[in-house]
Coordinates of C-alpha atoms in Angstrom, one line a residue:
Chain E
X20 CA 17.7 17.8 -15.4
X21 CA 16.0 19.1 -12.5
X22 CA 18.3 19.6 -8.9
X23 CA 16.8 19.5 -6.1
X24 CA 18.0 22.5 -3.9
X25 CA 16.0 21.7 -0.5
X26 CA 13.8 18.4 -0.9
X27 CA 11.4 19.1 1.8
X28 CA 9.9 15.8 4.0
X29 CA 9.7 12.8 2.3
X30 CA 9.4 14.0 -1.4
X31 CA 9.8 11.5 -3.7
X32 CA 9.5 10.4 -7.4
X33 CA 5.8 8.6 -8.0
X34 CA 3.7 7.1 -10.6
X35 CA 0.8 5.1 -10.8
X36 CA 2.4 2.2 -8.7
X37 CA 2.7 -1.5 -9.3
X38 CA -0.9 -3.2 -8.8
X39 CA -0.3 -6.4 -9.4
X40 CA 2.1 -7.7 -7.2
X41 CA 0.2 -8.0 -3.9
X42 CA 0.9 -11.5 -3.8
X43 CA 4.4 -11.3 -3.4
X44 CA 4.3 -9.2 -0.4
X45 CA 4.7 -6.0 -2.5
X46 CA 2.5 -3.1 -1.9
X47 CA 0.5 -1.0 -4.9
X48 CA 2.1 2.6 -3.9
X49 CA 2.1 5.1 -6.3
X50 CA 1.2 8.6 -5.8
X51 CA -1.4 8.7 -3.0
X52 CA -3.6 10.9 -5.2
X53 CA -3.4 9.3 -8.4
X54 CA -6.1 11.9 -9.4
X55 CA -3.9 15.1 -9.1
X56 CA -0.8 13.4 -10.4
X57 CA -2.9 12.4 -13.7
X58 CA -4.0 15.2 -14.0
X59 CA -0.5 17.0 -13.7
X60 CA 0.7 14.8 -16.1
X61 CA -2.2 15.4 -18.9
X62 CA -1.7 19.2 -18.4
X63 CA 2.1 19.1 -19.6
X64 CA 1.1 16.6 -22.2
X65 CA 2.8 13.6 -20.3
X66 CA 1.3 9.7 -20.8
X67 CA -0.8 9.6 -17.5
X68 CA 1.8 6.5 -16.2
X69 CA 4.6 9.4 -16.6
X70 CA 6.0 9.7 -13.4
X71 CA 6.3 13.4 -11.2
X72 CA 7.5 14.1 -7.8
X73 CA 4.9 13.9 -4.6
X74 CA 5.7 16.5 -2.3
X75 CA 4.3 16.0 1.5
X76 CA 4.0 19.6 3.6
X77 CA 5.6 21.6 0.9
X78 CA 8.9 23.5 1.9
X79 CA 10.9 22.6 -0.8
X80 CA 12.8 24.1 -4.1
X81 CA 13.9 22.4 -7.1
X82 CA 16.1 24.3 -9.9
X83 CA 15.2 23.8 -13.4
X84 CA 18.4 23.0 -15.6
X85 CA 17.0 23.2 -19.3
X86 CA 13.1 24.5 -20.6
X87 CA 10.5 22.5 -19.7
X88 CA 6.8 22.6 -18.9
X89 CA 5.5 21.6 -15.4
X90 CA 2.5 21.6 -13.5
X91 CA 1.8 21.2 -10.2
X92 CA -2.2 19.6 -8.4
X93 CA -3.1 19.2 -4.8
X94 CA -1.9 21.6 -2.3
X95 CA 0.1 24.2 -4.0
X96 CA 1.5 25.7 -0.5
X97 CA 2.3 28.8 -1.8
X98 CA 4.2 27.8 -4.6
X99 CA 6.4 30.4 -6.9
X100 CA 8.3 30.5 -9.8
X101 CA 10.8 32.5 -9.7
X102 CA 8.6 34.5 -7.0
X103 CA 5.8 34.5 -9.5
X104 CA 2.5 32.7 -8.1
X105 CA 2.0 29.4 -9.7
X106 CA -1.4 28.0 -9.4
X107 CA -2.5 24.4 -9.0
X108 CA -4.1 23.0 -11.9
X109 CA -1.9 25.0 -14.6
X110 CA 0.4 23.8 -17.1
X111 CA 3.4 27.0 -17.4
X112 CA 6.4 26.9 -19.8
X113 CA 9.8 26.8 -17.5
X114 CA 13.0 28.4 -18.8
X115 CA 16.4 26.5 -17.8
X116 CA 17.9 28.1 -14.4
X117 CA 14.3 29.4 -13.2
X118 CA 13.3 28.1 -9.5
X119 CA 10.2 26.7 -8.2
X120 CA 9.0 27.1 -4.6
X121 CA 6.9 25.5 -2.2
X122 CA 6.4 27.1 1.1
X123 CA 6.0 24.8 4.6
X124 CA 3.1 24.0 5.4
X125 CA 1.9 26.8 8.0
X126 CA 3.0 25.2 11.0
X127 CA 2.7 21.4 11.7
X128 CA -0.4 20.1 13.1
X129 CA -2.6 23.3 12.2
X130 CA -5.7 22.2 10.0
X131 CA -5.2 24.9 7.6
X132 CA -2.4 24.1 5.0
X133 CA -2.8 20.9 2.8
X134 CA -0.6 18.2 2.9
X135 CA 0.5 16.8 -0.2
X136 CA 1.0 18.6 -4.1
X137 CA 2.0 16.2 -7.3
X138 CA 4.2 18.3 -9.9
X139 CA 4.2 16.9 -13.6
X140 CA 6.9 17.9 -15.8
X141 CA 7.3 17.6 -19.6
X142 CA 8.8 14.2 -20.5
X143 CA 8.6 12.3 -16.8
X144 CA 11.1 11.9 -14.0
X145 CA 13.8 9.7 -16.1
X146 CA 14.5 7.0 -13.2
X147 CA 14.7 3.4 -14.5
X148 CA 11.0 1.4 -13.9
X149 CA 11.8 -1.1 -11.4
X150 CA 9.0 -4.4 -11.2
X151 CA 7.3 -2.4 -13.5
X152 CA 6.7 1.2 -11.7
X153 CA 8.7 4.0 -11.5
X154 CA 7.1 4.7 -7.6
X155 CA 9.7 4.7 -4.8
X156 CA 9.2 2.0 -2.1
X157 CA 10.5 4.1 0.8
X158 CA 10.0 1.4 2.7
X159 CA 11.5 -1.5 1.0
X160 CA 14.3 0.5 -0.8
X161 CA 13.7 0.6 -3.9
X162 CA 12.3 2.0 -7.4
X163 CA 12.3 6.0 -8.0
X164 CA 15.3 8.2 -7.1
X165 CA 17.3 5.2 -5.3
X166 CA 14.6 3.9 -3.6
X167 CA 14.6 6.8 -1.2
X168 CA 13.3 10.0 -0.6
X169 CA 14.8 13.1 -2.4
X170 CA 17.9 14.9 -0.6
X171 CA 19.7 18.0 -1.4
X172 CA 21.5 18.2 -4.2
X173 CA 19.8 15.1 -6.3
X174 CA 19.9 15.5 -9.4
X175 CA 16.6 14.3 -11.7
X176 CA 16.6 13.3 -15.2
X177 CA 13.6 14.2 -18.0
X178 CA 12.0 11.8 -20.5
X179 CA 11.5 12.7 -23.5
X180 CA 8.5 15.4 -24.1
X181 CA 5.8 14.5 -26.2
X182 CA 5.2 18.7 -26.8
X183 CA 6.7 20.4 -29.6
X184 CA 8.9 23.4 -29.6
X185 CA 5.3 25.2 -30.4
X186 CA 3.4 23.7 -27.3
X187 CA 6.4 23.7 -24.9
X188 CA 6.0 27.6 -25.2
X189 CA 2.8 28.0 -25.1
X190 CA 1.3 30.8 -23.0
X191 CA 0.5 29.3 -19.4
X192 CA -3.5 27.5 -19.1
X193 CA -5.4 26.1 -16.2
X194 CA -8.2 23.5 -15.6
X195 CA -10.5 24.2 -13.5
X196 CA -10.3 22.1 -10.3
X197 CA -12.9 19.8 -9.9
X198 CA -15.2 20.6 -7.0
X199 CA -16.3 17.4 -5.3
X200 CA -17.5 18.6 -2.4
X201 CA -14.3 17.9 0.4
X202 CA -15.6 19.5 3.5
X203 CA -18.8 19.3 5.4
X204 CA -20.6 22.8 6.9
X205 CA -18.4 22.1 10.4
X206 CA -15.2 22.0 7.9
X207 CA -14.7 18.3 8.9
X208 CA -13.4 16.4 5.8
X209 CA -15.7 14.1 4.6
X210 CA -14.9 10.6 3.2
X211 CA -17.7 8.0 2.3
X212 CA -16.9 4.7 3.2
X213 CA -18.7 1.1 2.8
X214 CA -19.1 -1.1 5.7
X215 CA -16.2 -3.6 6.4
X216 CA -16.1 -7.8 6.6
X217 CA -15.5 -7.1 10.3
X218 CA -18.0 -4.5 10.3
X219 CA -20.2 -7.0 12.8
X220 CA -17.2 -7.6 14.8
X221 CA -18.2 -4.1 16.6
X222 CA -20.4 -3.3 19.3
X223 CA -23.4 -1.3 18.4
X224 CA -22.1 1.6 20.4
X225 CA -18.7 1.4 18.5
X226 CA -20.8 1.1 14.6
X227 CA -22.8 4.3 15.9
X228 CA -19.6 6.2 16.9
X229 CA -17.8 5.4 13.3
X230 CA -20.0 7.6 11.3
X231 CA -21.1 9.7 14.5
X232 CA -17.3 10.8 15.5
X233 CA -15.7 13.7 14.2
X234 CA -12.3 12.2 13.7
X235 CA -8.3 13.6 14.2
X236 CA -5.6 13.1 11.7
X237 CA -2.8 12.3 13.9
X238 CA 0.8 13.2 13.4
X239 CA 1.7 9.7 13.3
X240 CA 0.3 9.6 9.7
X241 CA 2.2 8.5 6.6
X242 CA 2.2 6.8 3.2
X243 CA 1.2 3.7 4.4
X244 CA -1.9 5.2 6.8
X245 CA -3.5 7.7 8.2
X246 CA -3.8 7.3 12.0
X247 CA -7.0 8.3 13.7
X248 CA -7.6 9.8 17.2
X249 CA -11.3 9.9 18.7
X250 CA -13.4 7.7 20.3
X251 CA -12.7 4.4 20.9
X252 CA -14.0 1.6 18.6
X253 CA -15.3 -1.6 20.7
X254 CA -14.9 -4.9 19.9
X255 CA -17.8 -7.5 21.0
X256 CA -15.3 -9.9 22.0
X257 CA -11.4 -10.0 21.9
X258 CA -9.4 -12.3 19.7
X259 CA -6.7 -13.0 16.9
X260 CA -8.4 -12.6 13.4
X261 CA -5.8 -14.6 10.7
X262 CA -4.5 -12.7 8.1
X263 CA -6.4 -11.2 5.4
X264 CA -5.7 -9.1 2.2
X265 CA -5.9 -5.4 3.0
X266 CA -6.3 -2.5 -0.2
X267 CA -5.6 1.4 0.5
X268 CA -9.0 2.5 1.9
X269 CA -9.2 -0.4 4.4
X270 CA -9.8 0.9 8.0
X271 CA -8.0 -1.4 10.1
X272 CA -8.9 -1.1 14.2
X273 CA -5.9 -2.5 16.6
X274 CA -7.4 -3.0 19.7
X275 CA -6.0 0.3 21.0
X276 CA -9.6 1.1 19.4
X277 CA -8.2 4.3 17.4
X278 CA -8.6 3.2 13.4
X279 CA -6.1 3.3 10.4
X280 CA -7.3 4.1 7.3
X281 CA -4.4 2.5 4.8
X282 CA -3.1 3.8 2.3
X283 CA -0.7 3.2 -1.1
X284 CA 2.4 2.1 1.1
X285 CA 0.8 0.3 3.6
X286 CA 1.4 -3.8 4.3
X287 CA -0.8 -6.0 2.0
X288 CA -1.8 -8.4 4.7
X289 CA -3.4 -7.4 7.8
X290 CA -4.6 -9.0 11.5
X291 CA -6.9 -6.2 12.8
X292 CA -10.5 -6.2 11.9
X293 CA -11.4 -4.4 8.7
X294 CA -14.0 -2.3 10.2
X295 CA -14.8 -0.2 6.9
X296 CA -13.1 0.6 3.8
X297 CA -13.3 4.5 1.9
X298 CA -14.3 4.8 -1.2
X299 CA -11.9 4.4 -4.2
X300 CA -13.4 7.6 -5.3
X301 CA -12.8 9.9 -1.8
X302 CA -9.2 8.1 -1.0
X303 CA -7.9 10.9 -2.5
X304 CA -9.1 13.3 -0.6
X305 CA -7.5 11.9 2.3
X306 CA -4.0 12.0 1.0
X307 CA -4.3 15.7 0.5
X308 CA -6.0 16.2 4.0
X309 CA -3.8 17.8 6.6
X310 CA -2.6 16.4 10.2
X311 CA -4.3 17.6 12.4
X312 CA -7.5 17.3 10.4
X313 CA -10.8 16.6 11.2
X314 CA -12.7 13.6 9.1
X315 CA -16.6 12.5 9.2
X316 CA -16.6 8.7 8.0
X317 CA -20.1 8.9 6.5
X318 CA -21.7 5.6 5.6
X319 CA -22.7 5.0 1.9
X320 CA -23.8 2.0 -0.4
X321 CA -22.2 0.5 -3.4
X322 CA -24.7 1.9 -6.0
X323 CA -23.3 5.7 -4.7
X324 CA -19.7 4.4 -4.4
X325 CA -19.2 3.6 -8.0
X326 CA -21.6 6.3 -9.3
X327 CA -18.8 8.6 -7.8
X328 CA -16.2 6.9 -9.8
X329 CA -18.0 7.0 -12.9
X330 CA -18.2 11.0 -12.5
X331 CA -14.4 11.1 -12.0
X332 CA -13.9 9.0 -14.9
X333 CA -16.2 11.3 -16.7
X334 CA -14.2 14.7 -15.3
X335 CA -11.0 13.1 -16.4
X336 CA -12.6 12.1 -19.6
X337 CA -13.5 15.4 -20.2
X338 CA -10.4 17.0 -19.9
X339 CA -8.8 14.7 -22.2
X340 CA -11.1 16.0 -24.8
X341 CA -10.3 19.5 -24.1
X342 CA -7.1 19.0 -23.8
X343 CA -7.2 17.2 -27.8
X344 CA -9.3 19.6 -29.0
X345 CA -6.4 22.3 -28.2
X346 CA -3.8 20.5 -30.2
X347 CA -2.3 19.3 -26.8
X348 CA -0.9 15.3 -27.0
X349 CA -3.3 13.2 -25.6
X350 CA -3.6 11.0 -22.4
X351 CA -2.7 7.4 -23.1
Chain Z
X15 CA -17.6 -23.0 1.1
X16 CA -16.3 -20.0 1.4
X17 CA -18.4 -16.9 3.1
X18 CA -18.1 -13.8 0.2
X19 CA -17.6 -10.3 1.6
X20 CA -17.2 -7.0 -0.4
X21 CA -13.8 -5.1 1.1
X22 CA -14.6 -1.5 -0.8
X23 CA -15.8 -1.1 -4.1
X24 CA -13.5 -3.3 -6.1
X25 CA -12.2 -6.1 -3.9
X26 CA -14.0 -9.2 -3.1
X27 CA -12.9 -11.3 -0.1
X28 CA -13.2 -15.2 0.0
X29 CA -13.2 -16.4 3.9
X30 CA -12.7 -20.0 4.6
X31 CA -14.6 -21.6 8.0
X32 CA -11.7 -22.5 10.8
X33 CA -9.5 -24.0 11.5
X34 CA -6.8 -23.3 8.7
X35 CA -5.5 -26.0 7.1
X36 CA -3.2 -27.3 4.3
X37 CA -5.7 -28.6 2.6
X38 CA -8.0 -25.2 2.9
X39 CA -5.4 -23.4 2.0
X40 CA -4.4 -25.4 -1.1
X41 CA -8.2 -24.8 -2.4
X42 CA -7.3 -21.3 -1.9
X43 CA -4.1 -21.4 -4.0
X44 CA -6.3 -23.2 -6.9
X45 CA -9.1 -20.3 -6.9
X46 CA -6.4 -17.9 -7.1
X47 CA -5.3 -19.9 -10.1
X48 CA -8.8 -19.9 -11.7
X49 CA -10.0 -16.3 -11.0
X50 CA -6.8 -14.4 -12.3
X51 CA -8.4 -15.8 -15.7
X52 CA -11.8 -14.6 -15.7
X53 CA -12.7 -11.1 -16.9
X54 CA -12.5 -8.3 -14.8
X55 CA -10.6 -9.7 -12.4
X56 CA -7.4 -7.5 -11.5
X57 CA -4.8 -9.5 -8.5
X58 CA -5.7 -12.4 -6.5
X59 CA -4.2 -12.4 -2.7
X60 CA -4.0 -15.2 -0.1
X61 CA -4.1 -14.4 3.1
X62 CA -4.2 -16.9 5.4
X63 CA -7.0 -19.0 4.9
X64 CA -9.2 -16.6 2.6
X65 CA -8.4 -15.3 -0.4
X66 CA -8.7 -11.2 -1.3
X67 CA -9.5 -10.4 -5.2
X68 CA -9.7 -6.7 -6.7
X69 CA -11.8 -6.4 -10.1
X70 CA -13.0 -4.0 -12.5
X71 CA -16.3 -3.0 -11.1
X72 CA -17.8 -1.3 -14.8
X73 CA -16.8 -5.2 -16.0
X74 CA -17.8 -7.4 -13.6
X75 CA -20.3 -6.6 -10.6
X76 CA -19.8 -8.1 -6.9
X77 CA -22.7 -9.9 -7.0
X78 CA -21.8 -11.9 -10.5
X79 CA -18.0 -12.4 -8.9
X80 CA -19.5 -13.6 -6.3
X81 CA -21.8 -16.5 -7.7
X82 CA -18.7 -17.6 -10.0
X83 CA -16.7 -18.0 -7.2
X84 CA -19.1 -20.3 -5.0
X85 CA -20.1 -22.1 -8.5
X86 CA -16.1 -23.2 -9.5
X87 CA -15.0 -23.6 -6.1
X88 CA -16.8 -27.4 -5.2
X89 CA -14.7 -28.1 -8.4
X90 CA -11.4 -26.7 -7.2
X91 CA -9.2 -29.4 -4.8
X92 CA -7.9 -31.4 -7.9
X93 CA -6.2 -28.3 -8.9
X94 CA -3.8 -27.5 -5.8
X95 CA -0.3 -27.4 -7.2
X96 CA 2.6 -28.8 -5.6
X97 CA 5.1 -26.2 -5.2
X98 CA 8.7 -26.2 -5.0
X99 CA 11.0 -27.6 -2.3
X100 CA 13.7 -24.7 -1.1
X101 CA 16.5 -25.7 1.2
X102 CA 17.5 -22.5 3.6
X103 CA 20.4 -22.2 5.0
X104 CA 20.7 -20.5 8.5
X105 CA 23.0 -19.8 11.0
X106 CA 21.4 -20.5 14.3
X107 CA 22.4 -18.3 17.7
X108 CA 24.9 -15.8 18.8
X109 CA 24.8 -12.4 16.9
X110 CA 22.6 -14.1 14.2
X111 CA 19.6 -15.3 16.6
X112 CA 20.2 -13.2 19.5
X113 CA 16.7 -14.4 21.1
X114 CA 17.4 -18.4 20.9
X115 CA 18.5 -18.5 24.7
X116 CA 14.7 -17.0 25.2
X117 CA 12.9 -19.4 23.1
X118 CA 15.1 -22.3 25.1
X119 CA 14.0 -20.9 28.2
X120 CA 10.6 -20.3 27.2
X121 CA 9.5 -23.5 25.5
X122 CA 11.8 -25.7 28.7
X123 CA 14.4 -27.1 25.7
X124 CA 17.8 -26.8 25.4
X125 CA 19.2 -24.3 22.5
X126 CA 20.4 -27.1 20.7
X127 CA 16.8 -28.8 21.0
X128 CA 15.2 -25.9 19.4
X129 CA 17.9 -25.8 16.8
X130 CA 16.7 -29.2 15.9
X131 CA 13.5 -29.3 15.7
X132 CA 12.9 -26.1 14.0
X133 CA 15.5 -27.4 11.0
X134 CA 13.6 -30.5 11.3
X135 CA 10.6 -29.1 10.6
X136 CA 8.3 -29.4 6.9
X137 CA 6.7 -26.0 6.2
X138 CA 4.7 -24.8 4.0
X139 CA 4.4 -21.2 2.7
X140 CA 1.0 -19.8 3.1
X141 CA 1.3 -16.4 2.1
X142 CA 3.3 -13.4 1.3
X143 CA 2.7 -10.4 3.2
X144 CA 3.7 -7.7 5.6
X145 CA 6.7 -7.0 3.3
X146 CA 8.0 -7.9 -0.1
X147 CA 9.0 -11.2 0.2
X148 CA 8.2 -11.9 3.5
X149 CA 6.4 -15.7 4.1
X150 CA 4.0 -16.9 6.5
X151 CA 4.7 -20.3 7.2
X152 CA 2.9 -23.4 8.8
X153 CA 4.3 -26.3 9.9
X154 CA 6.1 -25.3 13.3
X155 CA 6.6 -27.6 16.0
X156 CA 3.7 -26.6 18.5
X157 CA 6.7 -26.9 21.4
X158 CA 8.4 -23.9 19.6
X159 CA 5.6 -21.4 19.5
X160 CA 6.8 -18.7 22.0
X161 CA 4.8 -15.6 22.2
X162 CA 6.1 -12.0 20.2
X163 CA 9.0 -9.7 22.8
X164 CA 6.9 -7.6 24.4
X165 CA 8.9 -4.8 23.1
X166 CA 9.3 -4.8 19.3
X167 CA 12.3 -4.3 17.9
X168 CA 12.7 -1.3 15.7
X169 CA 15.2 -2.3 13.6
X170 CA 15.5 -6.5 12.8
X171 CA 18.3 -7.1 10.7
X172 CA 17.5 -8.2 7.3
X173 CA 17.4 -12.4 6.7
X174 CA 16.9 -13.4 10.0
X175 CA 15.1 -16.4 11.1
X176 CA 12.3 -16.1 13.9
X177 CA 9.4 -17.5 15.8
X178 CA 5.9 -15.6 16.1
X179 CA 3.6 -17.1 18.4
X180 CA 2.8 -20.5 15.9
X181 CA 4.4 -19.0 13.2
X182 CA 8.1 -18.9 11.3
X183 CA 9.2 -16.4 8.7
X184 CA 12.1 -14.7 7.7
X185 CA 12.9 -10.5 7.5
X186 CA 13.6 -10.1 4.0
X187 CA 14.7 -6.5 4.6
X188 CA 15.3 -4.1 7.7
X189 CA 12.4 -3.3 9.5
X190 CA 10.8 -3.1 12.7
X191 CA 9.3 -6.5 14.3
X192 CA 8.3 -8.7 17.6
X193 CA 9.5 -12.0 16.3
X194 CA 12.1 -14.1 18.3
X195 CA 15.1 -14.0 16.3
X196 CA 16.6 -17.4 16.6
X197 CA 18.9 -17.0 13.2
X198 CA 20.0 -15.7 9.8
X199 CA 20.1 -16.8 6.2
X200 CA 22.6 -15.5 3.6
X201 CA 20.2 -15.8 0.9
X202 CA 18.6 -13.1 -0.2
X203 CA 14.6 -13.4 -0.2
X204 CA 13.6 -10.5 -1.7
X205 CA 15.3 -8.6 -4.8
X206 CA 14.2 -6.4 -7.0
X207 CA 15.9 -6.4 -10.1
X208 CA 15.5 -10.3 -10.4
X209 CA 13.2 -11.7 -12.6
X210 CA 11.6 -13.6 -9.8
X211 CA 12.0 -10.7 -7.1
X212 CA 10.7 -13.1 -4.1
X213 CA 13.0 -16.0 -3.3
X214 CA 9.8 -17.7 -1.8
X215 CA 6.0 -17.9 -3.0
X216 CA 2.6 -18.9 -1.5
X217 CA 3.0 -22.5 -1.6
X218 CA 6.7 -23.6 -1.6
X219 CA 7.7 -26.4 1.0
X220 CA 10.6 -25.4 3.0
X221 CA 13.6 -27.2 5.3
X222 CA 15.9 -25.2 7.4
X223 CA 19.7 -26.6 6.8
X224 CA 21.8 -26.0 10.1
X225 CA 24.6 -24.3 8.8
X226 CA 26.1 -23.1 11.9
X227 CA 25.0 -23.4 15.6
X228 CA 26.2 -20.9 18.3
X229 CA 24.7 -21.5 22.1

C-alpha cells in the first residue's frame, strides 16, 4: 500500500488510456507522457500498461507501507527519499515506512520548473480497470482512484511485482534520458507540428505567425489542453465549421484567435478549425512543459514526423534489450 | 465523395460536401463499419458529416488509406444500418428545464407548444461527442432552434434536456454548457460499469415521451 500524505494538484492514478472508445464520446486519456510513464514502468520491471501516478507541479509526499521498487520520469522537482536525492530515470529499492518527496514547482507561472513527473512502482497501482484502462477520467468521474484526483490520506493498493526477492533489492540503476533535443537556442520549447485540414482556413498573415510566434503557455492549461497566448490567429472569413473528430495534438483556434493545442483529456469532437496538429512524437514534450512557457510551433512534413517516431520506438526498443540482458523482466 | 485530409501523423479525416444530411451521414456510419476491418486501422469517429479514422502509420501509409477509402466508398449506401428506436422519458419545465419560459419567448410559442413539438419530434443520433455519452442529434423542429445563453452555465445538472442553436442533446454528466435547458431524463446515458456504457449510439432514432409538464 502506498498513502498518500499531501497529494499535490491534480495527481492521479494513469496508464496508457482507453483508445478505442472515441466513438462513444469517451476520450483516450492516459498519462500525458506515455513516454516517461513507459519507461517508469520498464525500469521497476512493470508490463508497460501497468499503471503509476502522474503528478502535475510536484509538491506532494506519499508513504511507502511495505518494500517495493519505484521510479520516477519527467520532472523530478526535487524529489527525495527519505531526504536522499532521487533522480529521474532510476529504478531504487523502497523499504516499507520510507517517504518520497516532491517539491512545488518554484513558484507558479515561472518557466523554470517542469510540470509533470510519472512514478512507476513495482506491481502497478491496484485500482480495478474500468472500460478497459486503469486512467482516471477527472472529468467524467470515473476509472483510477475513484474517478478523482488523489487526496490526503488515500490509500493505494500494489499489483503484484513481476521482480524477485533478488531484483526487488537490487542496488539502485538509471537510464540515461533520452536527449531529443526540447529547447531551441532562445530556450523556447520546440514542438513540430504538420499542417491542419483548416490549415487554409487562415489568412496568410495568421499561417506566417503560427510558426513565426514565440508562444505562452497559459495558466489556463490542463489535461485536456494547453492554452496559448500570442498573436492572434486570423480567420479569412467567419463561420460555424460542423463537428469534426479531434486527437491530442490537434491545435484547435476559437475565434478569440489564441490556439489550444489538445491533449489526452480533451473532448473528442470539436467546432473550431484544426489549424495544425503536433507531432505524436513531440506531444510529449508539451505535457512536461511548464506554464508559463514559451513554445516555437515549427512546421514539418510527414516523412520527418514518423521518422521521429521510429527513433523513439528504437530508444524504447533499446532499453528493453538492456533491460533483458540484465536479468530484469521484460516489457510486454 | 468525400475530400481526404491528414489530421497528424496517424489520423485520416473523411469530409463530406454540405449540407449534412441523413442520408450523408448514413454513408458515414457504413465507412466506419468497413474501415474498422481493414488493417492498420485503429478507431473510426463520426463527427458530423465527416468521419475521423487513426491508423498504424508503419502498417498502412496515408496515401494507401486514402485511395481505399475513395475506392469502397461509391459502394457504401446499401450498407447504412438501421439503428435502434429509444423512447426518453423527460420531465419538461420548472426546476428540470429552468430555460423553457426562454425558448417560449424566444421562438413566439407557448411553453406547452414547445413541449409538443420537441416530444413530437423524430431524431436521429449523429454522433457522440463532447462527453461520454453525450449525442448530437438531428431532426429538431427549425421553430425550436433558439441560439446558446450568452452566459454558459458552469455547472448543468446531469440528464437534462436542451436546445443548441439547431441541435438537441442531453448532459450525460455535470459539466459546464450554453444549451437551453428545457428538461430532464431519469435515465442514465452514460455508465461506466455497464457493458454498453452509453445509453445512446451514432445512429439510434429517438422520441421524447412527456412525462411531466411544469409551465
Amino acid at each position: 500500500m502506498i498513502l498518500v500524505r499531501k497529494p499535490g494538484v491534480h495527481a492521479s492514478v494513469q496508464d496508457l488510456g482507453r483508445p478505442g472508445l472515441r466513438q462513444l464520446g469517451i476520450c483516450p486519456g492516459g498519462a500525458l507522457d506515455m513516454l516517461a510513464l513507459t519507461l517508469a514502468n520498464r525500469l521497476v520491471g512493470n508490463a508497460d500498461a501497468a499503471a503509476g501516478i502522474e503528478f502535475t507541479m510536484g509538491g506532494c509526499e506519499l508513504q511507502f507501507e511495505s518494500d517495493t521498487r519505484i521510479a520516477l520520469t519527467g520532472d523530478d522537482f526535487g524529489a527525495t527519499l527519505d531526504g536522499m536525492p532521487l533522480w529521474p530515470c532510476w529504478s531504487v529499492p523502497v523499504r516499507a515506512g520510507q517517504t518520497l518527496r516532491l517539491a512545488g514547482a518554484n513558484a507558479p507561472g515561472t518557466p523554470k520548473a517542469g510540470l509533470r513527473s510519472w512514478l512507476a512502482v513495482a506491481g502497478g497501482i491496484d485500482v480495478a480497470p474500468v472500460l478497459g484502462s486503469r486512467s482516471t477520467d477527472l472529468k467524467a468521474g470515473f476509472g483510477g482512484h475513484e474517478g478523482r484526483a488523489l487526496r490526503k490520506g488515500d490509500r493505494l493498493a500494489l499489483g503484484a511485482s513481476r521482480l524477485d526477492a533478488d531484483q526487488g533489492g537490487r542496488r539502485p540503476f538509471g537510464l540515461r534520458a533520452p536527449d531529443w533535443g526540447t529547447a531551441e537556442a532562445d530556450g523556447a520549447l520546440a514542438l513540430r507540428v504538420l499542417p491542419g485540414p483548416e490549415f487554409e482556413f487562415f489568412t496568410p498573415d495568421a499561417q506566417a505567425l503560427l510558426w513565426n510566434e514565440r508562444w505562452r503557455i497559459t495558466p489556463q492549461s490542463n489535461r485536456m489542453g494547453s492554452r496559448l497566448a500570442g498573436a492572434e490567429l486570423q480567420r479569412k472569413a467567419a463561420g460555424d465549421m460542423l463537428s469534426s473528430g479531434v486527437i491530442p495534438g490537434t491545435i484547435q483556434v476559437p475565434p478569440s484567435g489564441q490556439p489550444i493545442i489538445l491533449m489526452g483529456d480533451a473532448q473528442t469532437t470539436g467546432g473550431y478549425p484544426r489549424i495544425g496538429v503536433v507531432i505524436r512524437a513531440d506531444l510529449w514534450k508539451l505535457a512536461q512543459a511548464p506554464l508559463g512557457g514559451r513554445l516555437r510551433l515549427v512546421r514539418t512534413d510527414l516523412t520527418h514526423a514518423l521518422a521521429a517516431w521510429a527513433e523513439q520506438q528504437r530508444y524504447l526498443a533499446q532499453v528493453a534489450q538492456g533491460l533483458a540482458a540484465a536479468g530484469w523482466p521484460g516489457a510486454a | 465523395m468525400p475530400r481526404l485530409h491528414p489530421l497528424g501523423d496517424a489520423a485520416l479525416v473523411c469530409d463530406l460536401p454540405a449540407p449534412a444530411t441523413l442520408a450523408q451521414q448514413q454513408r458515414i456510419w457504413a465507412l466506419a463499419a468497413e474501415v474498422l476491418a481493414w488493417p492498420g486501422v485503429g478507431e473510426a469517429l463520426p463527427g458530423m458529416n465527416n468521419l475521423t479514422l487513426t491508423f498504424d502509420p508503419t502498417a498502412v501509409a496515408f496515401e494507401e488509406l486514402a485511395a481505399r477509402v475513395l475506392q469502397a466508398w461509391p459502394g457504401l449506401a446499401a450498407h447504412a444500418a438501421e439503428g435502434r428506436r429509444i423512447e426518453i422519458p423527460v420531465a419538461y419545465g420548472g426546476e428540470h428545464g429552468p430555460d423553457l419560459a426562454d425558448v417560449a419567448a424566444h421562438t413566439g410559442l407557448s411553453a406547452a407548444e414547445v413541449v409538443r413539438r420537441h416530444s413530437g419530434g423524430d431524431y436521429v443520433v449523429y454522433l457522440l461527442g463532447f462527453l461520454p455519452g453525450f449525442a448530437f442529434m438531428g431532426g429538431l423542429s427549425p421553430e425550436l432552434a433558439t441560439p446558446r445563453r450568452a452566459e454558459p452555465r458552469t455547472a448543468v445538472p446531469a440528464r437534462s434536456v436542451g436546445i443548441g442553436g439547431e441541435q438537441t442533446g442531453i448532459y450525460p454528466l455535470v459539466s459546464p454548457g450554453g444549451w437551453q435547458l428545457i428538461g430532464r431524463t431519469p435515465l442514465e446515458l452514460f455508465d461506466p460499469s455497464a457493458e454498453s456504457p452509453t445509453l445512446l449510439r451514432p445512429g439510434d432514432r429517438v422520441r421524447f415521451v412527456v412525462e411531466s409538464l411544469q409551465t
